[in-house]
Amino acid sequence: MRGIAILAAAAALFTAQDAFAAGNAEAPKSVDWAHEGLFGTYDRAAAQRGMQVYREVCSGCHGLNYIAFRNLTEIGLTEDQAKVVAAEYTIVDGPNDEGEMFERPGKLSDYFPAPFENEKAARAANSGAMPPDLSLIVKARPGFENYLYSLLTGYGEPPENVELMEGMFYNPYFPGHQIAMGEPLGEDAVEYADGTKATVDQLARDVTSFLAWAAEPTMEARKRMGVKVMLFLIIFSVLLYAVKRKVWADQH
Ligand code: HEC
C-alpha cells in the first residue's frame, strides 16, 4: 500500500515538473529550414537578409558576442563587404600609451559590440529584464529555430482571462506567456537590399536563418565530414567482406 502511495507521489511530482519545465508554452510552429537534414546548407541570401534584420532591429537590445566581422564571409559576404560592415561600428579599444580608452571604427577581427555597457544598464532599459546575447540562442532553447521563429511571429492580444503584468507582452510561445520584449518585428521593419518583400514572416525566417548560422557556423563542415565517414565505412565494410570470402574460400 505504501509502495503505491510513494509511486503515486513520484508520478505526481514528475508530471508537475514536466508542466513546469514546459512552462505551459505552446509547441512551436514547424518550419522547413534549408539547413536541415544530412545535406542541408545555410541559405546564404536568407542569412544575409537576416543579418540586416539583426543589425537594424535586434542589435539595439541584443548582443552577438561570439561573431566577429570576419566570420561574415562564411555567409557569402566578400572580405571587402565585411570590412564595410565592421567599419560602421564604433569599437572601444585601448588603453593607449596615456592609459586612456579610445574609440575607433571596427575592423575584421572585432566582434559585434554589445548594445549596453553592462547587465544593469541593459535591465534598466528593459523594465528589469535582460535581453540575452543572441549568438547561441538558437541552440539554447528547446525547439531551436522553430521556437525563435514562433516567438517572433507569435505575439497577439492576451485572452480574456489573462492579466498582463506591467511592461509585459503576450506571447503564447514564451514560457509563462508574458515576455518583457515587445513585438520586435513589423511589416517593412527593414528595407531589404535585395528587394525581397519584408513581411513579418519573411523577417522572422531570415533573422532565424542568420542566428542559426551564428549558433553553429561549423555545421556544414560537420555534415560533410559525417558523409565522408559514412562513405568510408561502407566501402571499408565491402572490402572486408570481400577479403573474408577470399580467405575462407577453400575452407570447406
Ligand atoms: C527594445 C529591446 C529589444 C529588441 C529591439 C529586441 N529584443 Fe529580444 N528581448 C528583449 C528583452 C528585454 C528580452 C527578455 C525578455 C524576458 O525575459 O521576458 C528579450 C528576449 C529575447 C529572446 C529570448 C527569449 C527566451 O526564450 O528567453 C530572444 C530569442 C529574442 N529576444 C530575440 C530577438 C530578436 C531576434 C530580435 C530582433 C528581431 C529582438 N529580440 C529584438 C528586448 C529586445
CSV table of C-alpha atoms and ligand atoms in Angstrom, one decimal:
chain,number,residue,atom,x,y,z
A,1,MET,CA,0.0,0.0,0.0
A,2,ARG,CA,2.8,2.4,1.0
A,3,GLY,CA,4.7,1.5,-2.2
A,4,ILE,CA,1.7,2.5,-4.3
A,5,ALA,CA,1.4,5.8,-2.4
A,6,ILE,CA,5.1,6.5,-3.0
A,7,LEU,CA,4.7,5.7,-6.7
A,8,ALA,CA,1.7,7.9,-7.0
A,9,ALA,CA,3.5,10.8,-5.2
A,10,ALA,CA,6.5,10.3,-7.5
A,11,ALA,CA,4.3,10.3,-10.6
A,12,ALA,CA,2.6,13.4,-9.4
A,13,LEU,CA,5.9,15.1,-8.9
A,14,PHE,CA,7.2,14.1,-12.3
A,15,THR,CA,4.1,15.4,-14.1
A,16,ALA,CA,4.2,18.6,-12.1
A,17,GLN,CA,7.9,19.1,-13.1
A,18,ASP,CA,7.1,18.4,-16.7
A,19,ALA,CA,4.4,21.0,-16.7
A,20,PHE,CA,6.8,23.4,-15.0
A,21,ALA,CA,9.7,22.7,-17.4
A,22,ALA,CA,7.5,23.3,-20.4
A,23,GLY,CA,6.1,26.4,-18.6
A,24,ASN,CA,2.8,25.9,-20.5
A,25,ALA,CA,4.4,27.4,-23.6
A,26,GLU,CA,2.7,26.4,-26.8
A,27,ALA,CA,4.5,23.9,-29.0
A,28,PRO,CA,6.5,25.9,-31.7
A,29,LYS,CA,5.3,26.0,-35.3
A,30,SER,CA,7.0,23.7,-37.6
A,31,VAL,CA,9.0,25.4,-40.4
A,32,ASP,CA,11.2,23.9,-43.2
A,33,TRP,CA,14.7,25.2,-43.0
A,34,ALA,CA,17.2,25.0,-45.9
A,35,HIS,CA,19.9,23.9,-43.5
A,36,GLU,CA,18.0,20.9,-42.1
A,37,GLY,CA,18.9,17.3,-42.9
A,38,LEU,CA,22.0,15.4,-43.8
A,39,PHE,CA,22.8,17.6,-46.8
A,40,GLY,CA,21.2,20.9,-45.8
A,41,THR,CA,23.3,24.0,-46.1
A,42,TYR,CA,22.6,27.5,-44.9
A,43,ASP,CA,20.6,29.7,-47.2
A,44,ARG,CA,23.2,32.5,-47.8
A,45,ALA,CA,20.7,35.0,-49.1
A,46,ALA,CA,18.4,34.5,-46.2
A,47,ALA,CA,21.3,34.7,-43.7
A,48,GLN,CA,22.5,37.9,-45.2
A,49,ARG,CA,19.0,39.4,-45.1
A,50,GLY,CA,18.8,38.1,-41.5
A,51,MET,CA,22.0,39.9,-40.7
A,52,GLN,CA,20.4,43.1,-41.9
A,53,VAL,CA,17.4,42.4,-39.6
A,54,TYR,CA,19.7,41.8,-36.7
A,55,ARG,CA,21.7,44.9,-37.3
A,56,GLU,CA,18.7,47.2,-37.9
A,57,VAL,CA,16.3,45.8,-35.3
A,58,CYS,CA,17.6,43.4,-32.7
A,59,SER,CA,21.1,44.9,-32.1
A,60,GLY,CA,19.5,47.8,-30.3
A,61,CYS,CA,19.0,45.4,-27.3
A,62,HIS,CA,20.8,42.2,-28.1
A,63,GLY,CA,24.5,41.5,-28.4
A,64,LEU,CA,26.1,39.0,-30.7
A,65,ASN,CA,29.3,38.5,-28.7
A,66,TYR,CA,30.7,35.4,-30.4
A,67,ILE,CA,30.5,36.6,-34.0
A,68,ALA,CA,33.4,38.5,-35.4
A,69,PHE,CA,33.1,40.6,-38.6
A,70,ARG,CA,35.5,38.3,-40.4
A,71,ASN,CA,33.0,35.4,-39.8
A,72,LEU,CA,30.6,37.2,-42.1
A,73,THR,CA,32.4,35.9,-45.2
A,74,GLU,CA,31.0,32.5,-44.2
A,75,ILE,CA,27.5,33.6,-45.2
A,76,GLY,CA,28.7,34.9,-48.5
A,77,LEU,CA,29.9,38.4,-47.9
A,78,THR,CA,33.2,39.3,-49.6
A,79,GLU,CA,36.0,40.4,-47.4
A,80,ASP,CA,35.5,44.0,-48.6
A,81,GLN,CA,31.8,43.9,-47.7
A,82,ALA,CA,32.6,42.5,-44.3
A,83,LYS,CA,35.1,45.4,-43.8
A,84,VAL,CA,32.4,47.9,-44.7
A,85,VAL,CA,30.0,46.3,-42.1
A,86,ALA,CA,32.8,46.4,-39.5
A,87,ALA,CA,33.7,50.0,-40.1
A,88,GLU,CA,30.1,51.0,-39.5
A,89,TYR,CA,30.6,50.1,-35.8
A,90,THR,CA,32.5,52.1,-33.2
A,91,ILE,CA,34.7,49.9,-31.1
A,92,VAL,CA,36.2,50.9,-27.7
A,93,ASP,CA,39.8,50.0,-27.7
A,94,GLY,CA,42.8,50.6,-25.5
A,95,PRO,CA,44.3,51.6,-23.2
A,96,ASN,CA,46.7,53.7,-25.3
A,97,ASP,CA,50.1,55.0,-24.2
A,98,GLU,CA,48.4,57.6,-22.0
A,99,GLY,CA,46.3,54.9,-20.3
A,100,GLU,CA,43.1,56.1,-21.9
A,101,MET,CA,40.5,54.0,-23.7
A,102,PHE,CA,39.7,55.3,-27.2
A,103,GLU,CA,37.2,54.8,-29.9
A,104,ARG,CA,37.9,53.7,-33.5
A,105,PRO,CA,36.0,52.1,-36.4
A,106,GLY,CA,35.6,48.3,-36.3
A,107,LYS,CA,37.8,46.0,-38.3
A,108,LEU,CA,37.5,42.4,-39.4
A,109,SER,CA,39.0,41.0,-36.2
A,110,ASP,CA,36.5,42.8,-34.0
A,111,TYR,CA,33.3,41.2,-32.6
A,112,PHE,CA,29.8,42.8,-32.8
A,113,PRO,CA,29.8,45.2,-29.9
A,114,ALA,CA,27.3,44.9,-27.1
A,115,PRO,CA,24.4,47.4,-27.1
A,116,PHE,CA,24.7,48.1,-23.3
A,117,GLU,CA,27.7,48.9,-21.1
A,118,ASN,CA,26.7,46.1,-18.6
A,119,GLU,CA,23.8,44.0,-17.4
A,120,LYS,CA,22.5,46.6,-15.1
A,121,ALA,CA,22.2,49.2,-17.9
A,122,ALA,CA,20.5,46.5,-20.1
A,123,ARG,CA,17.9,45.7,-17.4
A,124,ALA,CA,17.3,49.4,-16.6
A,125,ALA,CA,16.4,49.9,-20.2
A,126,ASN,CA,14.1,46.9,-20.5
A,127,SER,CA,11.8,47.0,-17.5
A,128,GLY,CA,14.1,44.9,-15.4
A,129,ALA,CA,14.5,42.0,-18.0
A,130,MET,CA,17.8,41.1,-19.6
A,131,PRO,CA,17.9,40.8,-23.4
A,132,PRO,CA,20.1,37.7,-23.8
A,133,ASP,CA,23.1,37.6,-26.2
A,134,LEU,CA,21.8,36.1,-29.4
A,135,SER,CA,25.0,34.3,-30.6
A,136,LEU,CA,23.9,30.9,-29.2
A,137,ILE,CA,20.2,31.5,-28.6
A,138,VAL,CA,19.0,29.1,-31.4
A,139,LYS,CA,20.8,26.2,-29.7
A,140,ALA,CA,19.9,27.4,-26.2
A,141,ARG,CA,16.1,26.9,-26.3
A,142,PRO,CA,14.1,23.7,-26.8
A,143,GLY,CA,12.5,23.9,-30.3
A,144,PHE,CA,15.6,25.6,-31.7
A,145,GLU,CA,14.9,27.5,-35.0
A,146,ASN,CA,11.2,26.8,-34.8
A,147,TYR,CA,11.0,28.3,-31.3
A,148,LEU,CA,12.7,31.5,-32.4
A,149,TYR,CA,10.5,31.8,-35.5
A,150,SER,CA,7.4,31.1,-33.4
A,151,LEU,CA,8.4,33.6,-30.7
A,152,LEU,CA,8.9,36.4,-33.3
A,153,THR,CA,5.7,35.7,-35.1
A,154,GLY,CA,3.6,34.7,-32.1
A,155,TYR,CA,2.6,38.0,-30.5
A,156,GLY,CA,-1.0,38.7,-30.0
A,157,GLU,CA,-3.7,40.0,-27.8
A,158,PRO,CA,-4.0,38.2,-24.4
A,159,PRO,CA,-7.1,36.1,-23.9
A,160,GLU,CA,-9.8,37.5,-21.6
A,161,ASN,CA,-8.7,35.6,-18.5
A,162,VAL,CA,-5.1,36.7,-18.8
A,163,GLU,CA,-4.0,39.8,-16.9
A,164,LEU,CA,-0.6,41.1,-18.3
A,165,MET,CA,1.8,42.4,-15.7
A,166,GLU,CA,3.2,45.9,-16.2
A,167,GLY,CA,5.6,46.2,-19.1
A,168,MET,CA,4.9,42.7,-20.4
A,169,PHE,CA,3.6,41.5,-23.7
A,170,TYR,CA,1.5,38.4,-24.6
A,171,ASN,CA,3.2,35.6,-26.4
A,172,PRO,CA,1.9,32.0,-26.1
A,173,TYR,CA,5.3,30.5,-27.3
A,174,PHE,CA,7.2,32.1,-24.4
A,175,PRO,CA,7.1,30.0,-21.1
A,176,GLY,CA,4.6,31.8,-18.9
A,177,HIS,CA,3.1,33.6,-21.9
A,178,GLN,CA,4.3,37.0,-20.7
A,179,ILE,CA,7.5,38.4,-22.2
A,180,ALA,CA,9.3,41.7,-21.5
A,181,MET,CA,10.3,42.1,-25.1
A,182,GLY,CA,7.7,44.0,-27.2
A,183,GLU,CA,6.9,42.7,-30.6
A,184,PRO,CA,10.2,43.5,-32.4
A,185,LEU,CA,9.1,42.8,-36.0
A,186,GLY,CA,6.6,44.7,-38.0
A,187,GLU,CA,5.8,44.7,-41.7
A,188,ASP,CA,8.6,46.5,-43.6
A,189,ALA,CA,10.7,46.8,-40.4
A,190,VAL,CA,13.7,46.9,-42.8
A,191,GLU,CA,14.1,47.7,-46.4
A,192,TYR,CA,15.8,44.7,-47.9
A,193,ALA,CA,18.8,45.4,-50.1
A,194,ASP,CA,17.9,42.6,-52.5
A,195,GLY,CA,14.3,43.8,-52.9
A,196,THR,CA,12.6,40.9,-51.0
A,197,LYS,CA,9.3,41.9,-49.5
A,198,ALA,CA,9.8,42.4,-45.8
A,199,THR,CA,6.7,40.7,-44.3
A,200,VAL,CA,6.8,39.7,-40.6
A,201,ASP,CA,7.0,36.1,-41.7
A,202,GLN,CA,9.9,36.8,-44.0
A,203,LEU,CA,11.8,38.9,-41.5
A,204,ALA,CA,11.4,36.2,-38.8
A,205,ARG,CA,12.6,33.4,-41.2
A,206,ASP,CA,15.6,35.4,-42.3
A,207,VAL,CA,16.8,36.5,-38.9
A,208,THR,CA,16.3,33.0,-37.6
A,209,SER,CA,18.4,31.6,-40.5
A,210,PHE,CA,21.1,34.2,-39.6
A,211,LEU,CA,21.1,33.3,-35.9
A,212,ALA,CA,21.0,29.5,-36.7
A,213,TRP,CA,24.3,30.1,-38.6
A,214,ALA,CA,25.7,32.2,-35.8
A,215,ALA,CA,24.9,29.4,-33.3
A,216,GLU,CA,26.7,26.8,-35.4
A,217,PRO,CA,29.0,28.2,-38.1
A,218,THR,CA,30.8,24.9,-38.5
A,219,MET,CA,27.6,22.8,-39.2
A,220,GLU,CA,28.3,22.4,-42.9
A,221,ALA,CA,31.9,21.1,-42.3
A,222,ARG,CA,30.5,18.8,-39.7
A,223,LYS,CA,27.9,17.3,-42.1
A,224,ARG,CA,30.5,17.0,-44.9
A,225,MET,CA,32.8,15.1,-42.6
A,226,GLY,CA,29.9,12.9,-41.5
A,227,VAL,CA,29.0,12.0,-45.1
A,228,LYS,CA,32.7,11.2,-45.8
A,229,VAL,CA,32.9,9.0,-42.7
A,230,MET,CA,29.8,7.0,-43.7
A,231,LEU,CA,31.1,6.5,-47.3
A,232,PHE,CA,34.4,5.3,-45.9
A,233,LEU,CA,32.7,2.9,-43.6
A,234,ILE,CA,30.5,1.5,-46.3
A,235,ILE,CA,33.5,1.0,-48.7
A,236,PHE,CA,35.6,-0.5,-45.9
A,237,SER,CA,32.8,-3.0,-45.0
A,238,VAL,CA,32.5,-4.1,-48.6
A,239,LEU,CA,36.3,-4.6,-48.8
A,240,LEU,CA,36.3,-6.5,-45.5
A,241,TYR,CA,33.6,-8.8,-46.7
A,242,ALA,CA,35.4,-9.5,-50.0
A,243,VAL,CA,38.6,-10.3,-48.1
A,244,LYS,CA,36.7,-12.6,-45.7
A,245,ARG,CA,35.2,-14.5,-48.7
A,246,LYS,CA,38.6,-14.8,-50.3
A,247,VAL,CA,40.4,-16.1,-47.1
A,248,TRP,CA,37.7,-18.6,-46.4
A,249,ALA,CA,37.1,-19.7,-50.0
A,250,ASP,CA,38.9,-23.1,-49.8
A,251,GLN,CA,38.0,-23.9,-46.2
A,252,HIS,CA,35.0,-26.3,-46.7
B,1,HEC,C1,13.7,47.0,-27.3
B,1,HEC,C2,14.6,45.9,-27.0
B,1,HEC,C3,14.6,44.7,-27.8
B,1,HEC,C4,14.6,44.5,-29.2
B,1,HEC,C5,14.7,45.5,-30.2
B,1,HEC,C6,14.6,43.0,-29.4
B,1,HEC,N1,14.6,42.4,-28.2
B,1,HEC,FE1,14.6,40.4,-27.9
B,1,HEC,N2,14.4,40.6,-25.9
B,1,HEC,C7,14.4,41.8,-25.2
B,1,HEC,C8,14.2,41.6,-23.8
B,1,HEC,C9,14.1,42.7,-22.7
B,1,HEC,C10,14.2,40.2,-23.6
B,1,HEC,C11,14.0,39.4,-22.3
B,1,HEC,C12,12.5,39.1,-22.2
B,1,HEC,C13,12.1,38.4,-21.0
B,1,HEC,O1,13.0,37.7,-20.3
B,1,HEC,O2,10.9,38.5,-20.6
B,1,HEC,C14,14.3,39.6,-25.0
B,1,HEC,C15,14.4,38.3,-25.2
B,1,HEC,C16,14.6,37.7,-26.4
B,1,HEC,C17,14.8,36.3,-26.7
B,1,HEC,C18,14.8,35.2,-25.6
B,1,HEC,C19,13.5,34.6,-25.4
B,1,HEC,C20,13.6,33.4,-24.4
B,1,HEC,O3,13.2,32.3,-24.7
B,1,HEC,O4,14.2,33.6,-23.3
B,1,HEC,C21,15.0,36.1,-28.0
B,1,HEC,C22,15.3,34.8,-28.7
B,1,HEC,C23,15.0,37.4,-28.6
B,1,HEC,N3,14.7,38.4,-27.6
B,1,HEC,C24,15.2,37.7,-29.9
B,1,HEC,C25,15.1,38.9,-30.5
B,1,HEC,C26,15.3,39.1,-31.9
B,1,HEC,C27,15.6,38.1,-33.0
B,1,HEC,C28,15.1,40.5,-32.1
B,1,HEC,C29,15.2,41.2,-33.5
B,1,HEC,C30,14.3,40.8,-34.5
B,1,HEC,C31,14.9,41.1,-30.8
B,1,HEC,N4,14.9,40.1,-29.9
B,1,HEC,C32,14.7,42.4,-30.6
B,1,HEC,C33,14.5,43.1,-25.8
B,1,HEC,C34,14.5,43.3,-27.2
